[in-house]
Amino acid sequence: MTDLREVAVYLPPQRVAIASLQDELGLTDGQLRVFERFFGLSHIRREPGGTGYDLMLAAAGKLSELRGQEDRIRYVIQARTMPVVTAYPRSDVHEVRRALGLRRAEAFTMVHQACASGLLAVDLAGRLLAAQGDPDALALVMTGEKTFTTAVKTVPGAAVNGEGAAALLVGIGGGHDRVLGYAARTYGRFNSGLGLTDDSNADFQQVYPNAVAEALLTAVDRAGISLVDVALVLPHNVNRVSWVRVCRLLGFPLERVLLDNIPETGHCFCADSFINFRTAQELGRLQPGDRYVMAAVGVGGFFSAMVFEH
């Protein structure tokens, strides 16, 4: 059974107000007011001059359980939203593998489900480890991307993207935060991503809460529990109102969705749920035995959820 052995997070120290980015992001006064008052956005994090490599290495450097266990790492998986982030032949994931001294690990990148690729990477890591058959083997899953172009600084009409990273040690059968169920669904008609027409985008907004709800319910059902058993949802940090809509649809208490980071980090690509996991730990929102759900949505029509037991 797949489990998370440790989750480490790195958030750059520079805290940037959304209002100060109005011209950079091309927001009208009305759009800025919607982002701040309706969506609950306030600040993001940025690391000027840093690279995706720097973000991931900073997060991995906080993994206390990695030290002395480097030879147990069999896979290094970068879960990423952007298909291309460096010029050939440079590869952030291979450079991080070398910097950490992970001599026995295979390294590769996943971008298959955009911002939902983080949960997909956890699922794949568990499958690869199980197939290998070594109960002591581990995988390192990493997220961390730069907002390096205008196109990736926002999700139009929905979110402002920030910079942050998470590093996860994944094992099998270790009795830590165990994966109980996982669900993912692709709505192929939204495959053009940020290039949706106005009509297609309106369709996406209509489908969105139902698709998130379906992913949550399917994952919970596969975990053998019901929604009432879920102590906490760790969301993707796009905006607050999207979770108001989902909770209303499900009849799920909004206070059991951890929304604390939306005003402080914005949307950090594949890292959101893992950043929220660390916040939940720090705030004492998770107790031993609690069942909780990580949720993610990727541009292009990807919706996923994963149920854990703390």
XYZ file of C-alpha atoms in Angstrom:
310
model
C 0.000 0.000 0.000
C 1.393 3.378 -1.033
C 2.213 5.815 1.760
C 3.819 9.188 2.294
C 6.847 8.901 4.566
C 7.568 12.615 4.717
C 6.443 15.832 3.022
C 8.665 18.917 2.917
C 7.734 22.334 1.541
C 9.684 25.365 0.434
C 8.022 28.753 -0.032
C 10.221 31.647 -1.206
C 10.514 34.442 1.362
C 9.425 37.225 -0.992
C 5.729 37.948 -0.391
C 4.154 39.900 -3.254
C 0.768 41.638 -3.115
C -1.590 40.805 -5.982
C -2.447 44.501 -6.272
C 1.187 45.327 -7.059
C 1.041 42.947 -10.040
C -2.018 44.511 -11.657
C -0.184 45.969 -14.656
C 2.121 42.974 -15.016
C -0.836 40.599 -15.145
C -2.946 42.890 -17.330
C -5.820 43.090 -14.832
C -8.443 45.812 -14.982
C -9.539 47.465 -11.739
C -12.704 45.373 -11.831
C -10.817 42.126 -12.345
C -8.468 42.936 -9.461
C -11.438 43.584 -7.174
C -12.939 40.210 -8.148
C -9.641 38.448 -7.440
C -9.262 40.083 -4.037
C -12.841 40.278 -2.741
C -14.573 37.364 -4.441
C -11.777 34.846 -5.005
C -9.998 35.556 -1.703
C -6.585 36.208 -3.272
C -4.134 38.583 -1.641
C -0.464 37.603 -2.013
C 1.795 35.118 -3.789
C 5.402 34.019 -3.237
C 8.216 34.635 -5.691
C 11.930 33.929 -5.768
C 13.577 36.426 -8.127
C 16.578 34.973 -9.886
C 15.853 31.439 -8.690
C 15.185 28.496 -10.985
C 12.936 25.451 -10.858
C 16.029 23.490 -9.853
C 16.562 25.846 -6.903
C 12.953 25.476 -5.761
C 13.007 21.678 -5.852
C 16.426 21.381 -4.235
C 15.332 23.706 -1.406
C 12.285 21.536 -0.703
C 14.227 18.259 -0.933
C 16.832 19.691 1.428
C 14.167 19.829 4.151
C 13.502 16.074 4.022
C 15.053 14.875 7.256
C 14.394 11.211 6.419
C 16.314 11.449 3.148
C 19.673 11.961 4.840
C 21.538 8.683 5.099
C 18.944 6.843 3.008
C 19.977 8.061 -0.430
C 20.675 4.531 -1.702
C 17.086 3.498 -0.930
C 15.713 5.985 -3.487
C 14.849 4.096 -6.682
C 12.863 6.773 -8.515
C 12.980 10.554 -8.692
C 9.790 11.873 -10.277
C 9.200 15.517 -11.080
C 5.471 16.298 -11.300
C 5.127 19.340 -13.501
C 2.484 21.467 -15.194
C 4.545 23.109 -17.935
C 5.720 20.752 -20.717
C 8.944 22.731 -21.261
C 10.795 24.699 -18.559
C 14.486 24.489 -19.543
C 16.477 24.504 -22.761
C 17.855 21.196 -24.040
C 20.010 19.426 -22.862
C 19.501 20.742 -19.325
C 17.103 18.782 -17.080
C 16.170 20.016 -13.621
C 15.108 16.591 -12.378
C 18.408 14.964 -13.381
C 20.398 17.837 -11.890
C 18.523 17.509 -8.599
C 19.109 13.745 -8.589
C 22.849 14.306 -9.006
C 22.983 17.099 -6.409
C 21.296 14.869 -3.819
C 23.613 11.934 -4.536
C 20.821 9.561 -5.533
C 23.076 7.190 -7.446
C 20.630 4.289 -7.721
C 17.593 6.279 -8.803
C 15.942 6.568 -12.198
C 14.757 10.113 -12.840
C 11.965 11.362 -15.085
C 9.286 14.027 -15.403
C 5.487 13.770 -15.624
C 3.308 16.459 -17.195
C 0.439 14.232 -18.282
C -2.265 15.860 -16.132
C -0.947 19.421 -15.761
C -1.542 20.606 -12.172
C -3.073 17.241 -11.266
C 0.219 15.500 -12.094
C 1.342 15.581 -8.451
C -1.266 13.061 -7.327
C -0.664 11.002 -10.455
C 3.055 10.902 -9.567
C 2.290 9.613 -6.062
C 0.095 6.889 -7.524
C 2.728 5.920 -10.109
C 5.520 5.945 -7.516
C 3.589 3.447 -5.405
C 2.926 1.222 -8.415
C 6.578 1.236 -9.474
C 7.784 0.438 -5.957
C 5.256 -2.369 -5.576
C 6.317 -3.874 -8.901
C 9.956 -3.749 -7.847
C 9.138 -5.776 -4.741
C 11.673 -4.215 -2.351
C 9.805 -3.069 0.794
C 12.698 -0.769 1.754
C 12.811 1.077 -1.577
C 11.567 4.682 -1.759
C 10.632 7.208 -4.405
C 11.187 10.950 -4.292
C 8.369 12.985 -5.860
C 9.109 16.656 -6.451
C 7.149 19.693 -7.556
C 8.332 23.239 -8.127
C 7.974 25.590 -11.092
C 8.697 29.176 -11.956
C 6.138 31.674 -13.203
C 8.577 32.544 -15.965
C 6.230 33.744 -18.705
C 3.150 35.943 -18.776
C 1.009 32.984 -19.841
C 1.806 30.982 -16.680
C 1.393 33.800 -14.163
C -2.393 33.490 -14.060
C -5.243 31.146 -14.773
C -7.424 33.660 -16.626
C -10.441 34.674 -14.602
C -9.651 32.180 -11.841
C -6.263 32.398 -10.135
C -2.868 34.041 -9.750
C 0.041 31.615 -9.775
C 2.860 31.738 -7.265
C 6.147 29.935 -6.790
C 6.589 27.141 -4.272
C 7.824 23.569 -4.094
C 7.142 20.319 -2.307
C 9.224 17.144 -1.956
C 7.706 13.826 -0.913
C 9.228 10.544 0.163
C 6.907 7.776 -1.019
C 7.089 4.169 0.201
C 4.929 1.059 0.332
C 3.426 -0.558 3.415
C 5.199 1.688 5.886
C 2.165 2.652 7.948
C 2.605 6.408 7.592
C 0.070 8.495 5.671
C -1.456 5.633 3.707
C -3.208 6.042 0.362
C -6.690 4.528 0.639
C -8.161 5.498 -2.716
C -7.414 7.466 -5.866
C -9.562 8.700 -8.741
C -8.774 10.689 -11.871
C -10.905 11.679 -14.816
C -10.133 13.522 -18.029
C -12.663 15.698 -19.844
C -11.072 15.617 -23.289
C -13.185 18.370 -24.802
C -11.175 20.891 -22.749
C -7.843 19.700 -24.157
C -6.914 23.121 -25.555
C -6.249 24.276 -21.987
C -5.699 28.014 -21.746
C -6.719 28.314 -25.398
C -10.405 27.560 -24.774
C -12.918 29.607 -26.718
C -15.372 31.729 -24.755
C -18.086 29.118 -25.252
C -15.806 26.250 -24.196
C -14.624 28.194 -21.163
C -18.237 28.817 -20.123
C -18.839 25.069 -20.489
C -15.768 24.353 -18.351
C -16.969 26.684 -15.599
C -20.325 24.906 -15.625
C -18.754 21.437 -15.479
C -16.056 22.339 -12.949
C -17.829 21.883 -9.566
C -19.530 18.689 -10.684
C -16.251 17.243 -11.967
C -14.410 18.076 -8.734
C -17.268 16.589 -6.715
C -17.259 13.442 -8.843
C -13.502 12.954 -8.335
C -13.869 13.381 -4.573
C -16.801 10.989 -4.317
C -15.154 8.353 -6.502
C -11.900 8.457 -4.510
C -13.806 8.252 -1.221
C -15.857 5.317 -2.506
C -12.700 3.500 -3.616
C -11.273 4.076 -0.149
C -14.256 2.237 1.326
C -15.503 5.205 3.321
C -18.126 7.901 2.896
C -17.823 11.670 2.657
C -18.946 12.080 6.261
C -15.774 10.225 7.310
C -13.504 12.829 5.705
C -11.919 15.043 8.354
C -10.277 17.493 5.967
C -9.940 18.330 2.285
C -6.575 19.678 1.127
C -7.457 21.553 -2.068
C -5.684 23.016 -5.028
C -5.363 26.722 -4.192
C -7.054 28.278 -7.203
C -9.611 30.422 -5.387
C -12.039 30.295 -2.505
C -15.295 30.600 -4.433
C -14.673 27.416 -6.431
C -14.647 25.454 -3.160
C -17.766 27.211 -1.930
C -19.509 25.889 -5.041
C -18.141 22.350 -4.618
C -19.050 22.192 -0.923
C -22.554 23.466 -1.603
C -22.993 20.777 -4.255
C -21.742 18.011 -1.949
C -23.313 19.275 1.267
C -19.811 19.222 2.745
C -18.842 21.749 5.463
C -16.641 24.491 4.004
C -14.740 24.720 7.296
C -13.380 21.234 6.603
C -11.592 22.491 3.492
C -8.213 24.030 4.333
C -8.327 27.396 2.559
C -5.719 29.166 4.681
C -3.055 29.307 1.983
C -5.115 30.737 -0.865
C -4.556 34.368 0.264
C -0.870 33.749 0.984
C 0.507 31.568 -1.805
C -1.961 31.676 -4.660
C -1.848 28.627 -6.903
C 1.527 26.820 -6.878
C 0.959 24.436 -9.781
C 1.349 20.774 -8.653
C 2.432 21.668 -5.103
C -0.812 23.020 -3.585
C -2.160 19.931 -1.812
C 1.237 19.095 -0.347
C 1.757 22.670 0.863
C -1.668 22.424 2.481
C -0.696 19.108 4.094
C 2.225 20.747 5.886
C -0.016 23.625 6.978
C -2.598 21.165 8.309
C 0.120 19.456 10.352
C 1.398 22.747 11.724
C -2.123 23.865 12.680
C -3.010 20.533 14.305
C -5.823 19.952 11.809
C -4.907 16.267 11.320
C -5.002 13.671 14.092
C -3.851 10.024 13.934
C -6.483 7.951 12.155
C -8.050 10.922 10.337
C -9.050 10.329 6.734
C -8.370 13.285 4.470
C -8.520 14.034 0.751
C -6.099 15.834 -1.532
C -7.763 17.306 -4.617
C -6.305 18.701 -7.821
C -7.452 20.102 -11.149
C -5.243 20.429 -14.222
C -5.736 22.766 -17.145
C -6.915 20.666 -20.059
C -9.746 18.986 -18.175
C -7.994 16.838 -15.542
C -9.733 16.241 -12.188
C -8.331 14.000 -9.452
C -8.562 13.196 -5.747
C -6.619 10.950 -3.395
C -7.742 9.731 0.037
C -5.230 9.215 2.842
C -5.265 7.998 6.418
C -3.073 10.034 8.726
